[in-house]
PDB file of C-alpha atoms in Angstrom:
ATOM      1  CA  MET A   1      58.960 -39.543  22.140  1.00  0.00           C
ATOM      2  CA  GLU A   2      60.865 -41.065  24.760  1.00  0.00           C
ATOM      3  CA  PRO A   3      58.486 -42.723  27.346  1.00  0.00           C
ATOM      4  CA  ASN A   4      59.767 -40.925  30.302  1.00  0.00           C
ATOM      5  CA  LYS A   5      59.787 -37.420  28.802  1.00  0.00           C
ATOM      6  CA  PHE A   6      56.322 -38.183  27.487  1.00  0.00           C
ATOM      7  CA  ARG A   7      55.094 -39.314  30.991  1.00  0.00           C
ATOM      8  CA  GLU A   8      56.490 -36.254  32.605  1.00  0.00           C
ATOM      9  CA  SER A   9      54.650 -34.018  29.971  1.00  0.00           C
ATOM     10  CA  ARG A  10      51.315 -35.985  30.516  1.00  0.00           C
ATOM     11  CA  GLN A  11      51.493 -35.543  34.207  1.00  0.00           C
ATOM     12  CA  ALA A  12      52.145 -31.982  34.049  1.00  0.00           C
ATOM     13  CA  ILE A  13      49.000 -31.514  31.874  1.00  0.00           C
ATOM     14  CA  ASN A  14      46.927 -33.676  34.307  1.00  0.00           C
ATOM     15  CA  ARG A  15      48.247 -31.619  37.231  1.00  0.00           C
ATOM     16  CA  LEU A  16      47.141 -28.326  35.270  1.00  0.00           C
ATOM     17  CA  CYS A  17      43.792 -30.122  34.487  1.00  0.00           C
ATOM     18  CA  GLU A  18      43.337 -30.593  38.326  1.00  0.00           C
ATOM     19  CA  ASN A  19      44.052 -26.976  39.024  1.00  0.00           C
ATOM     20  CA  ILE A  20      41.383 -26.110  36.337  1.00  0.00           C
ATOM     21  CA  ASN A  21      38.988 -28.456  38.157  1.00  0.00           C
ATOM     22  CA  LEU A  22      39.517 -26.431  41.477  1.00  0.00           C
ATOM     23  CA  LEU A  23      39.167 -23.077  39.815  1.00  0.00           C
ATOM     24  CA  ILE A  24      35.797 -24.363  38.052  1.00  0.00           C
ATOM     25  CA  ALA A  25      34.674 -25.434  41.613  1.00  0.00           C
ATOM     26  CA  GLN A  26      35.423 -21.826  42.863  1.00  0.00           C
ATOM     27  CA  LYS A  27      33.612 -20.528  39.899  1.00  0.00           C
ATOM     28  CA  ASP A  28      36.754 -18.409  38.865  1.00  0.00           C
ATOM     29  CA  LEU A  29      35.928 -17.855  35.162  1.00  0.00           C
ATOM     30  CA  GLU A  30      38.804 -15.730  34.134  1.00  0.00           C
ATOM     31  CA  THR A  31      41.743 -17.722  35.750  1.00  0.00           C
ATOM     32  CA  SER A  32      40.019 -20.832  34.509  1.00  0.00           C
ATOM     33  CA  LYS A  33      40.238 -19.600  30.963  1.00  0.00           C
ATOM     34  CA  ILE A  34      43.755 -18.567  31.186  1.00  0.00           C
ATOM     35  CA  SER A  35      44.829 -22.047  32.518  1.00  0.00           C
ATOM     36  CA  PHE A  36      42.750 -23.777  30.092  1.00  0.00           C
ATOM     37  CA  GLU A  37      44.633 -21.889  27.280  1.00  0.00           C
ATOM     38  CA  GLU A  38      47.977 -22.956  28.763  1.00  0.00           C
ATOM     39  CA  VAL A  39      46.941 -26.725  28.855  1.00  0.00           C
ATOM     40  CA  SER A  40      45.723 -26.560  25.334  1.00  0.00           C
ATOM     41  CA  THR A  41      49.064 -25.254  24.151  1.00  0.00           C
ATOM     42  CA  ASN A  42      50.825 -27.938  26.068  1.00  0.00           C
ATOM     43  CA  LEU A  43      48.558 -30.433  24.677  1.00  0.00           C
ATOM     44  CA  ASP A  44      48.973 -29.205  20.950  1.00  0.00           C
ATOM     45  CA  LYS A  45      52.758 -29.294  21.645  1.00  0.00           C
ATOM     46  CA  LEU A  46      52.712 -32.913  22.705  1.00  0.00           C
ATOM     47  CA  THR A  47      50.142 -34.275  20.238  1.00  0.00           C
ATOM     48  CA  PRO A  48      52.670 -34.581  17.230  1.00  0.00           C
ATOM     49  CA  LYS A  49      55.367 -36.018  19.517  1.00  0.00           C
ATOM     50  CA  ALA A  50      53.275 -39.203  20.585  1.00  0.00           C
ATOM     51  CA  GLU A  51      54.599 -42.196  19.080  1.00  0.00           C
ATOM     52  CA  GLY A  52      53.005 -45.633  19.364  1.00  0.00           C
ATOM     53  CA  GLU A  53      49.521 -46.713  20.350  1.00  0.00           C
ATOM     54  CA  ILE A  54      49.947 -46.112  24.098  1.00  0.00           C
ATOM     55  CA  GLN A  55      50.920 -42.520  23.731  1.00  0.00           C
ATOM     56  CA  GLU A  56      48.532 -41.851  20.999  1.00  0.00           C
ATOM     57  CA  ARG A  57      45.762 -43.088  23.222  1.00  0.00           C
ATOM     58  CA  SER A  58      47.116 -41.099  26.255  1.00  0.00           C
ATOM     59  CA  VAL A  59      46.886 -37.800  24.245  1.00  0.00           C
ATOM     60  CA  LYS A  60      43.340 -38.795  22.928  1.00  0.00           C
ATOM     61  CA  ASN A  61      42.163 -39.212  26.538  1.00  0.00           C
ATOM     62  CA  LEU A  62      43.740 -35.999  27.491  1.00  0.00           C
ATOM     63  CA  SER A  63      41.761 -34.211  24.681  1.00  0.00           C
ATOM     64  CA  VAL A  64      38.591 -35.681  26.012  1.00  0.00           C
ATOM     65  CA  LYS A  65      39.379 -34.486  29.416  1.00  0.00           C
ATOM     66  CA  LEU A  66      40.025 -30.992  27.904  1.00  0.00           C
ATOM     67  CA  ARG A  67      36.595 -30.963  26.023  1.00  0.00           C
ATOM     68  CA  GLY A  68      35.009 -31.712  29.472  1.00  0.00           C
ATOM     69  CA  LEU A  69      36.746 -28.971  31.242  1.00  0.00           C
ATOM     70  CA  SER A  70      35.776 -26.707  28.168  1.00  0.00           C
ATOM     71  CA  MET A  71      32.174 -27.454  28.686  1.00  0.00           C
ATOM     72  CA  ALA A  72      32.432 -26.890  32.355  1.00  0.00           C
ATOM     73  CA  ILE A  73      34.166 -23.438  32.009  1.00  0.00           C
ATOM     74  CA  SER A  74      31.479 -22.322  29.443  1.00  0.00           C
ATOM     75  CA  LYS A  75      28.803 -23.068  32.084  1.00  0.00           C
ATOM     76  CA  LEU A  76      30.589 -20.494  34.697  1.00  0.00           C
ATOM     77  CA  LYS A  77      29.166 -17.203  34.824  1.00  0.00           C
ATOM     78  CA  PRO A  78      31.200 -13.936  34.987  1.00  0.00           C
ATOM     79  CA  LYS A  79      31.398 -12.267  38.376  1.00  0.00           C
ATOM     80  CA  LYS A  80      28.595  -9.901  38.956  1.00  0.00           C
ATOM     81  CA  ARG A  81      29.346  -6.228  40.059  1.00  0.00           C
ATOM     82  CA  PRO A  82      28.485  -5.529  43.509  1.00  0.00           C
ATOM     83  CA  LYS A  83      25.049  -3.994  43.841  1.00  0.00           C
ATOM     84  CA  LYS A  84      24.075  -1.034  45.733  1.00  0.00           C
ATOM     85  CA  LYS A  85      22.641  -2.334  49.196  1.00  0.00           C
ATOM     86  CA  SER A  86      18.804  -1.783  49.272  1.00  0.00           C
ATOM     87  CA  GLY A  87      19.157   0.296  52.408  1.00  0.00           C
ATOM     88  CA  GLU A  88      21.867   2.807  50.966  1.00  0.00           C
ATOM     89  CA  LYS A  89      20.607   6.220  49.790  1.00  0.00           C
ATOM     90  CA  VAL A  90      22.777   8.329  47.454  1.00  0.00           C
ATOM     91  CA  ILE A  91      23.080  11.636  49.253  1.00  0.00           C
ATOM     92  CA  LYS A  92      22.401  14.315  46.571  1.00  0.00           C
ATOM     93  CA  ILE A  93      23.570  17.758  47.370  1.00  0.00           C
ATOM     94  CA  PRO A  94      21.506  20.570  46.511  1.00  0.00           C
ATOM     95  CA  ILE A  95      22.866  23.360  44.368  1.00  0.00           C
ATOM     96  CA  VAL A  96      23.175  26.676  45.950  1.00  0.00           C
ATOM     97  CA  TRP A  97      22.124  29.425  43.573  1.00  0.00           C
ATOM     98  CA  ASP A  98      23.763  32.805  43.862  1.00  0.00           C
ATOM     99  CA  GLU A  99      24.988  35.507  41.465  1.00  0.00           C
ATOM    100  CA  ASP A 100      28.276  33.909  40.928  1.00  0.00           C
ATOM    101  CA  ARG A 101      26.775  30.394  40.102  1.00  0.00           C
ATOM    102  CA  LEU A 102      24.158  32.244  37.536  1.00  0.00           C
ATOM    103  CA  GLU A 103      27.166  33.823  35.849  1.00  0.00           C
ATOM    104  CA  GLN A 104      28.416  30.175  35.244  1.00  0.00           C
ATOM    105  CA  LEU A 105      25.423  29.540  33.181  1.00  0.00           C
ATOM    106  CA  SER A 106      25.608  29.737  29.504  1.00  0.00           C
ATOM    107  CA  PRO A 107      24.690  33.211  27.956  1.00  0.00           C
ATOM    108  CA  VAL A 108      22.409  31.368  25.537  1.00  0.00           C
ATOM    109  CA  PHE A 109      20.536  29.681  28.372  1.00  0.00           C
ATOM    110  CA  LEU A 110      20.322  32.857  30.426  1.00  0.00           C
ATOM    111  CA  GLN A 111      18.936  34.768  27.306  1.00  0.00           C
ATOM    112  CA  LYS A 112      16.163  32.241  26.990  1.00  0.00           C
ATOM    113  CA  VAL A 113      15.211  32.562  30.620  1.00  0.00           C
ATOM    114  CA  PHE A 114      15.198  36.276  30.081  1.00  0.00           C
ATOM    115  CA  ALA A 115      13.111  36.032  27.170  1.00  0.00           C
ATOM    116  CA  ASN A 116      10.642  34.062  29.360  1.00  0.00           C
ATOM    117  CA  MET A 117      10.298  36.837  31.792  1.00  0.00           C
ATOM    118  CA  GLU A 118       8.645  38.735  29.068  1.00  0.00           C
ATOM    119  CA  ASN A 119      10.293  42.061  29.669  1.00  0.00           C
ATOM    120  CA  ASP A 120       8.353  42.336  32.996  1.00  0.00           C
ATOM    121  CA  THR A 121      10.928  44.390  35.135  1.00  0.00           C
ATOM    122  CA  GLU A 122       9.090  43.277  38.407  1.00  0.00           C
ATOM    123  CA  ALA A 123       9.426  39.256  37.260  1.00  0.00           C
ATOM    124  CA  LYS A 124      11.488  36.897  39.355  1.00  0.00           C
ATOM    125  CA  VAL A 125      12.953  33.673  38.500  1.00  0.00           C
ATOM    126  CA  CYS A 126      13.819  30.689  40.798  1.00  0.00           C
ATOM    127  CA  PHE A 127      16.053  27.885  39.760  1.00  0.00           C
ATOM    128  CA  ASP A 128      15.706  24.222  40.537  1.00  0.00           C
ATOM    129  CA  THR A 129      18.335  22.999  43.101  1.00  0.00           C
ATOM    130  CA  THR A 130      18.484  19.460  41.991  1.00  0.00           C
ATOM    131  CA  GLY A 131      20.526  17.878  39.004  1.00  0.00           C
ATOM    132  CA  LYS A 132      23.736  19.286  37.784  1.00  0.00           C
ATOM    133  CA  GLY A 133      23.047  22.816  37.400  1.00  0.00           C
ATOM    134  CA  ILE A 134      24.070  23.045  33.711  1.00  0.00           C
ATOM    135  CA  ARG A 135      20.425  23.474  32.361  1.00  0.00           C
ATOM    136  CA  PRO A 136      18.151  23.778  35.409  1.00  0.00           C
ATOM    137  CA  GLY A 137      14.505  23.878  35.341  1.00  0.00           C
ATOM    138  CA  TYR A 138      13.236  27.351  36.625  1.00  0.00           C
ATOM    139  CA  ARG A 139       9.988  28.927  37.596  1.00  0.00           C
ATOM    140  CA  ILE A 140       9.243  32.416  36.655  1.00  0.00           C
ATOM    141  CA  GLU A 141       6.674  34.795  38.740  1.00  0.00           C
ATOM    142  CA  LEU A 142       5.546  37.855  36.684  1.00  0.00           C
ATOM    143  CA  SER A 143       4.332  41.000  38.452  1.00  0.00           C
ATOM    144  CA  ASN A 144       0.710  39.821  38.080  1.00  0.00           C
ATOM    145  CA  LYS A 145       1.540  36.697  40.146  1.00  0.00           C
ATOM    146  CA  ASP A 146       1.312  34.321  37.550  1.00  0.00           C
ATOM    147  CA  LYS A 147       3.743  31.437  38.005  1.00  0.00           C
ATOM    148  CA  THR A 148       4.986  29.240  35.168  1.00  0.00           C
ATOM    149  CA  THR A 149       7.651  26.462  35.472  1.00  0.00           C
ATOM    150  CA  PHE A 150       9.890  25.748  32.567  1.00  0.00           C
ATOM    151  CA  SER A 151      12.174  22.824  31.472  1.00  0.00           C
ATOM    152  CA  GLY A 152      15.568  23.787  31.518  1.00  0.00           C
ATOM    153  CA  SER A 153      16.439  21.881  28.370  1.00  0.00           C
ATOM    154  CA  GLY A 154      13.755  23.206  25.906  1.00  0.00           C
ATOM    155  CA  HIS A 155      12.548  26.204  27.946  1.00  0.00           C
ATOM    156  CA  ARG A 156       9.013  25.106  27.289  1.00  0.00           C
ATOM    157  CA  PRO A 157       6.423  25.584  30.192  1.00  0.00           C
ATOM    158  CA  LEU A 158       5.807  22.084  31.934  1.00  0.00           C
ATOM    159  CA  LYS A 159       2.315  20.752  31.255  1.00  0.00           C
ATOM    160  CA  LYS A 160       2.263  19.358  34.805  1.00  0.00           C
ATOM    161  CA  PRO A 161       4.027  22.009  37.062  1.00  0.00           C
ATOM    162  CA  PRO A 162       5.628  20.218  40.113  1.00  0.00           C
ATOM    163  CA  LEU A 163       3.410  20.027  43.262  1.00  0.00           C
ATOM    164  CA  ALA A 164       4.492  22.751  45.806  1.00  0.00           C
ATOM    165  CA  GLY A 165       7.333  21.443  48.037  1.00  0.00           C
ATOM    166  CA  THR A 166       8.047  18.506  45.841  1.00  0.00           C
ATOM    167  CA  LYS A 167      10.854  20.242  43.728  1.00  0.00           C
ATOM    168  CA  LYS A 168      13.440  22.421  45.527  1.00  0.00           C
ATOM    169  CA  MET A 169      13.662  25.918  44.216  1.00  0.00           C
ATOM    170  CA  SER A 170      16.263  28.556  44.810  1.00  0.00           C
ATOM    171  CA  GLN A 171      15.522  31.994  46.282  1.00  0.00           C
ATOM    172  CA  PRO A 172      14.050  34.384  43.807  1.00  0.00           C
ATOM    173  CA  PHE A 173      16.283  36.429  41.319  1.00  0.00           C
ATOM    174  CA  PRO A 174      14.871  39.656  40.113  1.00  0.00           C
ATOM    175  CA  HIS A 175      14.737  40.639  36.403  1.00  0.00           C
ATOM    176  CA  LYS A 176      17.733  43.285  36.733  1.00  0.00           C
ATOM    177  CA  ILE A 177      20.186  40.744  37.977  1.00  0.00           C
ATOM    178  CA  ILE A 178      19.691  38.416  35.036  1.00  0.00           C
ATOM    179  CA  ASP A 179      19.724  41.488  32.892  1.00  0.00           C
ATOM    180  CA  SER A 180      23.005  42.644  34.345  1.00  0.00           C
ATOM    181  CA  ILE A 181      24.574  39.262  33.971  1.00  0.00           C
ATOM    182  CA  LEU A 182      23.759  39.254  30.374  1.00  0.00           C
ATOM    183  CA  LYS A 183      25.076  42.804  29.812  1.00  0.00           C
ATOM    184  CA  GLU A 184      28.301  41.680  31.441  1.00  0.00           C
ATOM    185  CA  GLU A 185      28.571  38.891  29.065  1.00  0.00           C
ATOM    186  CA  LYS A 186      28.344  41.189  26.138  1.00  0.00           C
ATOM    187  CA  LYS A 187      31.376  43.319  27.250  1.00  0.00           C
TER     188      LYS A 187
END
């Protein structure tokens, strides 16, 4: 290759290597990788054009420099996602249960709640106000004042019912409201 053109190409590669060094110092992994690929491509194009001992030694020196840059880039860590600040609280808005909201529950879910009310026309059910409101936990109070808390996903009684006041529950809904919603679904 003509010496002046070779020198210009070598100097361009050296400038790109210096830019990569700056990016490594700034710990910019992504941009470093992109720039490294560009330099590697330029060196791959220059290598077969090298003629004579000086140009071949120059290409060899550049490849050694690139290996060093590659090792430095491999030691960089990807940017971390911003963490939630320790003092920040996520505000959870409680679910407001009313008849309209109850009608949005799946009929299969409501049938299982109704079955757990044991055909006790005086039974009442309260729904959990936390979560997403798709399969809420619930507490049934029968006419004999027995209270049982059920999981919303399996409709099984909880082994350890929550302590009073720890779980927010809706106002009680009587047996007849659940029955009427299920009858509306069948229409």
